[in-house]
Short mmCIF file of C-alpha atoms in Angstrom, two decimals:
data_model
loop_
_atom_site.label_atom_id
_atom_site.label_comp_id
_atom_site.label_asym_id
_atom_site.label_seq_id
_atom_site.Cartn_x
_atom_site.Cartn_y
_atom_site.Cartn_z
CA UNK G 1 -24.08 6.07 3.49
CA UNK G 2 -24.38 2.33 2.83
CA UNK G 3 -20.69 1.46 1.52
CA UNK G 4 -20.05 -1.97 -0.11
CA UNK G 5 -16.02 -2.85 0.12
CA UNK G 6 -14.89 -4.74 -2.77
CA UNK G 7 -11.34 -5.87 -2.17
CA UNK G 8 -9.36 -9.40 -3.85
CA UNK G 9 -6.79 -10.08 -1.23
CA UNK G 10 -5.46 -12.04 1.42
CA UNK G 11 -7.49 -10.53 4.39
CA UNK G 12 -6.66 -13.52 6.37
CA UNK G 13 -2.76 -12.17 6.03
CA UNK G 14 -1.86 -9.49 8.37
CA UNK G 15 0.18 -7.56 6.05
CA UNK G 16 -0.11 -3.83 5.43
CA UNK G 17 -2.82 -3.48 3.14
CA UNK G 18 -5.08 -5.73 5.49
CA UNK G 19 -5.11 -3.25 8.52
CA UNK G 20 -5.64 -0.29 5.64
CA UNK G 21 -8.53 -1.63 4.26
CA UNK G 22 -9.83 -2.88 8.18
CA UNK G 23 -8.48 0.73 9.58
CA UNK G 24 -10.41 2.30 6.82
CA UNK G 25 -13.68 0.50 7.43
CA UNK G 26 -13.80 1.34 11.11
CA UNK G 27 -13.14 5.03 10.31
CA UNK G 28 -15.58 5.19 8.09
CA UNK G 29 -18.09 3.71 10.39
CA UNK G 30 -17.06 5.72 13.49
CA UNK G 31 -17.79 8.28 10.98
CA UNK G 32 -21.44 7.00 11.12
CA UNK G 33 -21.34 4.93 7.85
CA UNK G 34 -22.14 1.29 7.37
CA UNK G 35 -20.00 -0.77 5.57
CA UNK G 36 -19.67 -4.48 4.55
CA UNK G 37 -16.79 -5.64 2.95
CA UNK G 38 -16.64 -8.31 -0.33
CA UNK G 39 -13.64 -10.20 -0.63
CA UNK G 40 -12.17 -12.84 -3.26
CA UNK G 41 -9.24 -14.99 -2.00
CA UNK G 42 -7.40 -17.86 -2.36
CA UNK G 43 -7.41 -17.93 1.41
CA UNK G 44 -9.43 -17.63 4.03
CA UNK G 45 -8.48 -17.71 7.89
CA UNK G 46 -10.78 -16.79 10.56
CA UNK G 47 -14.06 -14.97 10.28
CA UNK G 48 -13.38 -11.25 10.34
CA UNK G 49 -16.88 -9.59 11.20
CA UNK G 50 -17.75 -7.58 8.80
CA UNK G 51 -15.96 -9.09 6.02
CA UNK G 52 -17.78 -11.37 3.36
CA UNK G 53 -15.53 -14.05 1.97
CA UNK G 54 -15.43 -15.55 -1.29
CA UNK G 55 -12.84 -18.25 -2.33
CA UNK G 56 -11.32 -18.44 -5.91
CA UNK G 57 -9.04 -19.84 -7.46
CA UNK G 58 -5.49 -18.49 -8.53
CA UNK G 59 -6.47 -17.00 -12.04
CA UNK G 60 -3.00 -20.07 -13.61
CA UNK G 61 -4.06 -23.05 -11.25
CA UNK G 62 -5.97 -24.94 -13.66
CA UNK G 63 -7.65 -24.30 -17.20
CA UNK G 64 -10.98 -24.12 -15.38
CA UNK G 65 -9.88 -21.70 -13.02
CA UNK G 66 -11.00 -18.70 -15.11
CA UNK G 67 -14.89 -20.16 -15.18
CA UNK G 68 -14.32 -20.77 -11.49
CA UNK G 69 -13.44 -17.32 -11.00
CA UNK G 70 -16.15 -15.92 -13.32
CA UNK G 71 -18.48 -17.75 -10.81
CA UNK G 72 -16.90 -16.60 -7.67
CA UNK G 73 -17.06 -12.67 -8.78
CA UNK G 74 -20.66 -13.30 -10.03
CA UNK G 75 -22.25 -14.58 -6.70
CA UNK G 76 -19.82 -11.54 -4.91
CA UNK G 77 -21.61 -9.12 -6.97
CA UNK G 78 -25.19 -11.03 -6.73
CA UNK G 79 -24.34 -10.26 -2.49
CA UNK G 80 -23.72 -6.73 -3.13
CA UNK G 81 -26.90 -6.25 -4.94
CA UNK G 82 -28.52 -7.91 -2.29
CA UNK G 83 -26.73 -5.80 0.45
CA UNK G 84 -28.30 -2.76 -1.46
CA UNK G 85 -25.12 -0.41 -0.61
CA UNK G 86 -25.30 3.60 -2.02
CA UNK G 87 -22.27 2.81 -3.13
CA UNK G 88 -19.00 0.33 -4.08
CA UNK G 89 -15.63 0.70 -2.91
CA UNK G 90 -13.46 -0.88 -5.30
CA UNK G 91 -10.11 -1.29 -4.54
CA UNK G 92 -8.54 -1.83 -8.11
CA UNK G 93 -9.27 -4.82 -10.26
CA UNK G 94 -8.49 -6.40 -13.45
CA UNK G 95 -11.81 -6.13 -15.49
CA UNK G 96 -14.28 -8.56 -14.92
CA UNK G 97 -17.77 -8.60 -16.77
CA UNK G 98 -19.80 -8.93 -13.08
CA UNK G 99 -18.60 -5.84 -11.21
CA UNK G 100 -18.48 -3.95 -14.62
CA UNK G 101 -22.01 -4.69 -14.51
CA UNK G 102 -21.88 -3.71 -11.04
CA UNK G 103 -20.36 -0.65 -11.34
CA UNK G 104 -23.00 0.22 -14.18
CA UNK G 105 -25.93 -0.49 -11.58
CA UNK G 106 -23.97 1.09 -8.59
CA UNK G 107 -22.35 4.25 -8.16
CA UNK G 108 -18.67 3.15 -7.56
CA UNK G 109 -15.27 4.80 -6.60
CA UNK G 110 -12.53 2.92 -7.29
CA UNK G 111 -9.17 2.95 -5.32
CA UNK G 112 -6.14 3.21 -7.34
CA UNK G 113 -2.17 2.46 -5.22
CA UNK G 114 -0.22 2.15 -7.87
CA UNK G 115 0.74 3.59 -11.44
CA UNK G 116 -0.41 -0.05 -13.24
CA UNK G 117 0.75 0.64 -17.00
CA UNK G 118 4.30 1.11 -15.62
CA UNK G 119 3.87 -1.66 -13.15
CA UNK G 120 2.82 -4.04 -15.78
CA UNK G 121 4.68 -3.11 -18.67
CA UNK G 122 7.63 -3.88 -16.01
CA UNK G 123 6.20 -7.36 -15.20
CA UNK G 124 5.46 -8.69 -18.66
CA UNK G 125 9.32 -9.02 -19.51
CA UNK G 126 9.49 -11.28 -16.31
CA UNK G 127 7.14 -14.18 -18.07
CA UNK G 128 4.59 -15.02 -20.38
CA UNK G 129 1.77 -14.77 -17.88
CA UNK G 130 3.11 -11.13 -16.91
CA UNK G 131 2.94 -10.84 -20.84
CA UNK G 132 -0.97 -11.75 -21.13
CA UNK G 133 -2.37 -9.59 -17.80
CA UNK G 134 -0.67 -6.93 -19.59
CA UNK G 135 -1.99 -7.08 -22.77
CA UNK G 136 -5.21 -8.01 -21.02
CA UNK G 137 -4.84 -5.09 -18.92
CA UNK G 138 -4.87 -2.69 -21.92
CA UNK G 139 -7.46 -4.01 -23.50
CA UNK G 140 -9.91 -4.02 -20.92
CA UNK G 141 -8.78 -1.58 -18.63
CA UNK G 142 -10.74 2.07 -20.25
CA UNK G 143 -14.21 -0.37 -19.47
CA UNK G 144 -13.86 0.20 -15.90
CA UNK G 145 -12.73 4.01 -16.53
CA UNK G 146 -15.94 4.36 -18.43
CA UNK G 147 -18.15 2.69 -15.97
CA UNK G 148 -16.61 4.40 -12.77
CA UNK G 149 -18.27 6.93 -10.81
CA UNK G 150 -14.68 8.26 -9.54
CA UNK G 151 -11.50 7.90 -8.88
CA UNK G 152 -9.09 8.01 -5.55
CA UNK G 153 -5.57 7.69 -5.72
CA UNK G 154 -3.25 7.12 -3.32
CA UNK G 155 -1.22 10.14 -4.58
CA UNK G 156 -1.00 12.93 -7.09
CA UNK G 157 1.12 11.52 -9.74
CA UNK G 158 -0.73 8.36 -10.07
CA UNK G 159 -4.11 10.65 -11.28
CA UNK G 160 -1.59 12.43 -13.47
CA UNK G 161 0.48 9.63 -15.37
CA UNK G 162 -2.56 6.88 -15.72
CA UNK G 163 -5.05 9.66 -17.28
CA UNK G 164 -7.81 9.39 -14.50
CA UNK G 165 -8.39 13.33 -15.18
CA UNK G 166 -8.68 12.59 -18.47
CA UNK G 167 -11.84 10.66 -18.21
CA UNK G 168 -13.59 14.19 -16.87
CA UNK G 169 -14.66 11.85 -13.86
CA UNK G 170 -14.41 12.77 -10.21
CA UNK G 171 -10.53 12.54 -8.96
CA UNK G 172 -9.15 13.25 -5.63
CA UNK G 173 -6.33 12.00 -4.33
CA UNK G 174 -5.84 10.99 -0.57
CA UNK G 175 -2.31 9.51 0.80
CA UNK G 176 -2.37 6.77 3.13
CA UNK G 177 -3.24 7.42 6.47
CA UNK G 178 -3.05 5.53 9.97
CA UNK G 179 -5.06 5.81 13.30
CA UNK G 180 -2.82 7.73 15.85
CA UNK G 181 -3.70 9.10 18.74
CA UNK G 182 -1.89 12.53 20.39
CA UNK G 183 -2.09 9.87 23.62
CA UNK G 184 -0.76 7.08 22.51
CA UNK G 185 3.36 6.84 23.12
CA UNK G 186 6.36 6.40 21.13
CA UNK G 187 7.98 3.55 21.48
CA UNK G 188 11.35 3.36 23.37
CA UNK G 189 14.34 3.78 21.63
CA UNK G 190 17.20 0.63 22.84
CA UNK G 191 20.75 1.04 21.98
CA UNK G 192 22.02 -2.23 20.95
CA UNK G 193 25.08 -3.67 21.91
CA UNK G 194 26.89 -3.75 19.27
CA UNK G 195 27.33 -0.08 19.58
CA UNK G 196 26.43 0.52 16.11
CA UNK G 197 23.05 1.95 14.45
CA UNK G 198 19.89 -0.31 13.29
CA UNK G 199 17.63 0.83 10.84
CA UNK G 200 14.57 -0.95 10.15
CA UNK G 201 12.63 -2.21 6.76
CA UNK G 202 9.25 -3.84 6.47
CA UNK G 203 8.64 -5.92 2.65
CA UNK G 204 5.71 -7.24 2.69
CA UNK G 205 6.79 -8.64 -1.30
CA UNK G 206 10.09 -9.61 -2.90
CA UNK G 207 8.85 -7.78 -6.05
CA UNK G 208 11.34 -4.78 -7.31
CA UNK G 209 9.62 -1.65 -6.43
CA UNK G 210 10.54 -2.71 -2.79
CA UNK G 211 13.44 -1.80 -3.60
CA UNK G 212 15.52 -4.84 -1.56
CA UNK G 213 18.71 -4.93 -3.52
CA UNK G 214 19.18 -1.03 -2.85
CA UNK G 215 19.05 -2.20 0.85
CA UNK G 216 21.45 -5.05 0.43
CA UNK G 217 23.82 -2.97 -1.56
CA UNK G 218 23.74 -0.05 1.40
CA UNK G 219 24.04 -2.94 3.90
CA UNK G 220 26.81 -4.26 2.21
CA UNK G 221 29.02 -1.10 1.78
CA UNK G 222 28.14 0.22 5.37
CA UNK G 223 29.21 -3.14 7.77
CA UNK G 224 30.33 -1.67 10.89
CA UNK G 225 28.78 1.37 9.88
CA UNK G 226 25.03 0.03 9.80
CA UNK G 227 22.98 -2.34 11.10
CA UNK G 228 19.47 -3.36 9.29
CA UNK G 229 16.22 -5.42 10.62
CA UNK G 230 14.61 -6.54 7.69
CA UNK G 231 10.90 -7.89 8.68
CA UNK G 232 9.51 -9.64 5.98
CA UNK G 233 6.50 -11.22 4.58
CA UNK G 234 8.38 -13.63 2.07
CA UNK G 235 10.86 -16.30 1.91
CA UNK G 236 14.16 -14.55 2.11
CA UNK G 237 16.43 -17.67 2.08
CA UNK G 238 16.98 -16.93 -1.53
CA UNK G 239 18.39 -13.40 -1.20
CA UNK G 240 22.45 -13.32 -0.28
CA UNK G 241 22.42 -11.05 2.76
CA UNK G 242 25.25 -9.36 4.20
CA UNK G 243 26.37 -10.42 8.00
CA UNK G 244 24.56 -7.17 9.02
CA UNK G 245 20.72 -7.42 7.91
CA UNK G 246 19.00 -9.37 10.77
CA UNK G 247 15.90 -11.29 8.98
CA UNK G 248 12.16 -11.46 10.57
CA UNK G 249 9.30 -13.10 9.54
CA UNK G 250 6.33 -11.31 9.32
CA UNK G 251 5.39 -10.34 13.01
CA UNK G 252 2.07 -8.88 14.61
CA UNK G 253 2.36 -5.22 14.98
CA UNK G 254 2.75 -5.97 19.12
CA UNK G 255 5.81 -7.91 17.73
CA UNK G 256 7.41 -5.71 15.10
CA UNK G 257 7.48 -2.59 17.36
CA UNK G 258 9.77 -4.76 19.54
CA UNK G 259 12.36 -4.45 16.39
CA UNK G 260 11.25 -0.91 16.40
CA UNK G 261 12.77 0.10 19.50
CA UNK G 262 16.19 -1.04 18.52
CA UNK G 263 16.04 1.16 15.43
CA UNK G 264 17.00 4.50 15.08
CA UNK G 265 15.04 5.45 11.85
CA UNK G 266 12.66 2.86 9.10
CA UNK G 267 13.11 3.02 5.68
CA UNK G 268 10.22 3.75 2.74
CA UNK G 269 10.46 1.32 -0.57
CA UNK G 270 13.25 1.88 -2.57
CA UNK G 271 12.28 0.85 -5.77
CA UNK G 272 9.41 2.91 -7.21
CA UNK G 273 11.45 4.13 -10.25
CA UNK G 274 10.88 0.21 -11.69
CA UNK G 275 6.96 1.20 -11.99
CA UNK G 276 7.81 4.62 -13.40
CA UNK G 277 6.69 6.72 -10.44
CA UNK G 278 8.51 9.30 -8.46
CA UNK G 279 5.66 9.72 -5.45
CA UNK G 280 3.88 7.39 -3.43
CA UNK G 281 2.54 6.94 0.10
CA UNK G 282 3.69 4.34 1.23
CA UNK G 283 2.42 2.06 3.86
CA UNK G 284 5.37 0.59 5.88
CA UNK G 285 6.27 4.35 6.61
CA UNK G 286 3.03 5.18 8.00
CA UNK G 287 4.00 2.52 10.44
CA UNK G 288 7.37 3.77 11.13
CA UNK G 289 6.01 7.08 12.00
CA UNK G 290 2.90 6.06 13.87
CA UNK G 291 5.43 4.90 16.66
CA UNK G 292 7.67 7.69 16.44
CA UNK G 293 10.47 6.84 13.88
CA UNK G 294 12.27 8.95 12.07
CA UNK G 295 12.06 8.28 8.58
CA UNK G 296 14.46 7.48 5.24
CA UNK G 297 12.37 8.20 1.98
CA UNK G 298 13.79 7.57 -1.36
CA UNK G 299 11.10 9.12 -3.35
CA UNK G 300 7.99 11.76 -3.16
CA UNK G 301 5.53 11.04 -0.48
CA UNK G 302 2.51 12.31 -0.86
CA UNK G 303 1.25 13.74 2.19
CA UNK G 304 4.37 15.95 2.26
CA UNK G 305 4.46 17.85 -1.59
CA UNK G 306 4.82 20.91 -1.44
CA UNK G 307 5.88 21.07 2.11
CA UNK G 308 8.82 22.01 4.31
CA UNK G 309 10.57 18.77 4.94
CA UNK G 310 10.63 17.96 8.90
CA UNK G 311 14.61 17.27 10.22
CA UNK G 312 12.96 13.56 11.11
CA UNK G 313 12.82 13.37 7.39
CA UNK G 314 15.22 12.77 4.94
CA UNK G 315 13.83 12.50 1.45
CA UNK G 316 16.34 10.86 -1.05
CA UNK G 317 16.16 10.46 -4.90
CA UNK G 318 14.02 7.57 -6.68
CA UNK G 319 17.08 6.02 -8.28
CA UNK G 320 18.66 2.74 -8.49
CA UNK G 321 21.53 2.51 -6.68
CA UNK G 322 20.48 5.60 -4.66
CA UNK G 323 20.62 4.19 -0.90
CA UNK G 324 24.21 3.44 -1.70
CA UNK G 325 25.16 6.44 -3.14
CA UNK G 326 23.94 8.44 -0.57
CA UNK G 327 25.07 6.59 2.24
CA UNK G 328 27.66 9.52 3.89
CA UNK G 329 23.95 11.54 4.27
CA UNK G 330 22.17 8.44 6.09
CA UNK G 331 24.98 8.28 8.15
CA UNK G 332 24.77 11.61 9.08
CA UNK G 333 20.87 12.10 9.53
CA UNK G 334 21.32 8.56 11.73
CA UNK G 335 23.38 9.95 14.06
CA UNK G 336 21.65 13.31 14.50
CA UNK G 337 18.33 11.67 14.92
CA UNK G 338 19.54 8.64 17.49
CA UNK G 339 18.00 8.10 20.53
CA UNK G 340 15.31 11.01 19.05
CA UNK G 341 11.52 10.02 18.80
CA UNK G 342 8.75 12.57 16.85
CA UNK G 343 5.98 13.51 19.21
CA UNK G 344 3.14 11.82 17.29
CA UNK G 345 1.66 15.75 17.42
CA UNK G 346 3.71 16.55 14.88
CA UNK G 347 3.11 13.50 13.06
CA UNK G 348 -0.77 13.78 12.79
CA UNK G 349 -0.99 16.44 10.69
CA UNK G 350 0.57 14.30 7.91
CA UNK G 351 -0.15 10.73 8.25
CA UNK G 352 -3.67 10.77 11.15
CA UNK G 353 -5.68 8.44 9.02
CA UNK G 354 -9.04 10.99 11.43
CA UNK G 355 -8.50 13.84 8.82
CA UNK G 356 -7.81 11.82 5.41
CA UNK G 357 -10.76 9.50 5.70
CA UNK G 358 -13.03 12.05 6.08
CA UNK G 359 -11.57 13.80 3.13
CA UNK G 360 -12.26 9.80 1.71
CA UNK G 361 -15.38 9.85 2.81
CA UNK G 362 -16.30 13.20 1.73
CA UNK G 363 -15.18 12.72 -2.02
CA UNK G 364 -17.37 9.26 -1.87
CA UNK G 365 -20.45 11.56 -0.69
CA UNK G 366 -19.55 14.21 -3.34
CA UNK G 367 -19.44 11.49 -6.09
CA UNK G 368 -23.18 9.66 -4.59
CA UNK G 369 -24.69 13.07 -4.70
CA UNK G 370 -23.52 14.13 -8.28
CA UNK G 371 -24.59 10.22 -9.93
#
């Protein structure tokens, strides 16, 4: 197949869902697929190959940055025409007129990570801008539905709760995945000095289904107890942090799984409930496992439903206040799994980004075939 990537982002950021979407693309094309990606962004850094920029505007800058942006989309689209892909990768968007054109010229899947009523509903008590991409959200949002060739989620509940089945459209859902080799190694595991146990959280965002004052709350009742790294991609000098959360900036992965080796497990996002989901799969724990963590999960993930939870894997409930609460049973799974690494042959089977994005793949050539 000839796959055209639509994606508005940041690809110049080397957050998490950068190397998804750039993992993703070289799967599919060791898979024998070419792909091209199309990306709107505020920001562009250096050339990616591959990757077709195209610079907007944020959506509040200006009163002209809407017919800007109307522009921007317009010539992406007008380049994915030209590209003459089989089909679009969308990874989700608010409705624009172009790609909905697009999309009705096109066969086109498009990518859903996250339940977006909930998330928005959330968001528009925060401001009156949060207000209007709400509301603009529900009105526009069924056009894209109707004009969709499929749907993949990045779990279960997300198909369920936002009515994707409901549209009688193709629907698969396919957790999050990363590359991992059976030969690649774990990384190291370094007792620190202190004596006492690190555990390790990656936020790329300060928004509240990170869940970041569940961690400062645990932090705060467990000093002496606990100690966190907290690498982030935000501005934390606003948060009040207790004496035993170290802060990083955002690091290169060569960097972060330096922090790793200090830690005995990572911990998922801890906020989900604020969006009204219960199951996710989550990036920052594909990360932690990849090099061998052990893992603290405060909600559902995906790739393990209906599965017999591993002893590196301690699921706890999506509640607020939950960390803290259940900090006697982190304690205890800490010091069982310290010093303790998973053999990344055990971690494959759930997280190996070889088997999901051929089940990706497939769905996409299931969903060209039936158009």
């Amino acid at each position: 197949m000839r796959i055209a990537y639509i994606i508005t982002w940041n690809l110049s950021h080397n957050d998490g869902v950068t190397r998804k979407v750039l993992r993703q693309v070289q799967e599919w094309k060791d898979l024998g697929h070419e792909v091209q990606v199309f990306c709107a962004t505020e920001k562009k850094g250096e050339n990616i190959p591959g990757v077709h920029f195209f610079i907007k505007d944020h959506v509040w800058s200006s009163p002209l940055a809407a017919i800007r942006n109307r522009k921007v989309y317009s010539s992406l689209c007008d380049a994915v025409v030209n590209y003459q892909p089989d089909l679009v990768y969308l990874r989700w968007e608010f409705h624009k007129k172009s790609l909905n054109k697009l999309m009705n010229l096109i066969p086109t899947v498009i990518e859903i990570n996250t339940l977006f009523k909930g998330e928005f509903k959330r968001r528009s008590r925060e401001n009156w801008i949060e207000f209007i991409r709400y509301w603009y959200y529900l009105m526009t949002h069924n056009k894209f539905n109707k004009s969709s060739s499929g749907f993949v989620s990045a779990s279960k509940e997300i198909l369920e709760l936002g009515g994707y089945y409901e549209t009688k459209k193709p629907c698969s859902f396919i957790p999050n995945s990363i590359p991992i080799s059976e030969n690649q190694e774990t990384v190291s595991y370094s007792k620190p000095q202190s004596g006492i146990p690190r555990l390790v959280f990656i936020s790329s965002g300060i928004q509240p289904w990170h869940g970041m004052q569940n961690l400062i709350e645990l932090a705060k009742n467990s000093i002496g107890e606990l100690e966190f790294d907290l690498i982030t991609g935000f501005d934390a000098e606003s948060l009040e942090l207790p004496e035993n959360i170290q802060i990083y900036s955002f690091l290169e992965k060569e960097d972060f799984m330096k922090v790793f080796k200090g830690a005995v497990a990572g911990i998922g996002s801890a906020g989900l409930y604020e969006n009204g989901m219960d199951e996710a799969s989550v990036l920052k724990v594909r990360e932690y496992l990849a090099a061998g963590l052990p893992v603290i999960v405060p909600y559902k993930d995906t790739a393990f439903l209906d599965k017999e939870l591993p002893e590196w894997f301690l699921e706890l409930p999506n509640e607020a206040g939950a960390l803290a609460r259940e900090k006697e049973n982190i304690i205890i799974f800490v010091k069982k799994m310290e010093g303790f690494r998973i053999p990344l042959y055990d971690v494959i089977p759930y997280v190996g980004s070889k088997y999901w994005e051929a089940e990706r793949v497939k769905f996409m050539e299931d969903v060209l075939n039936n158009s």
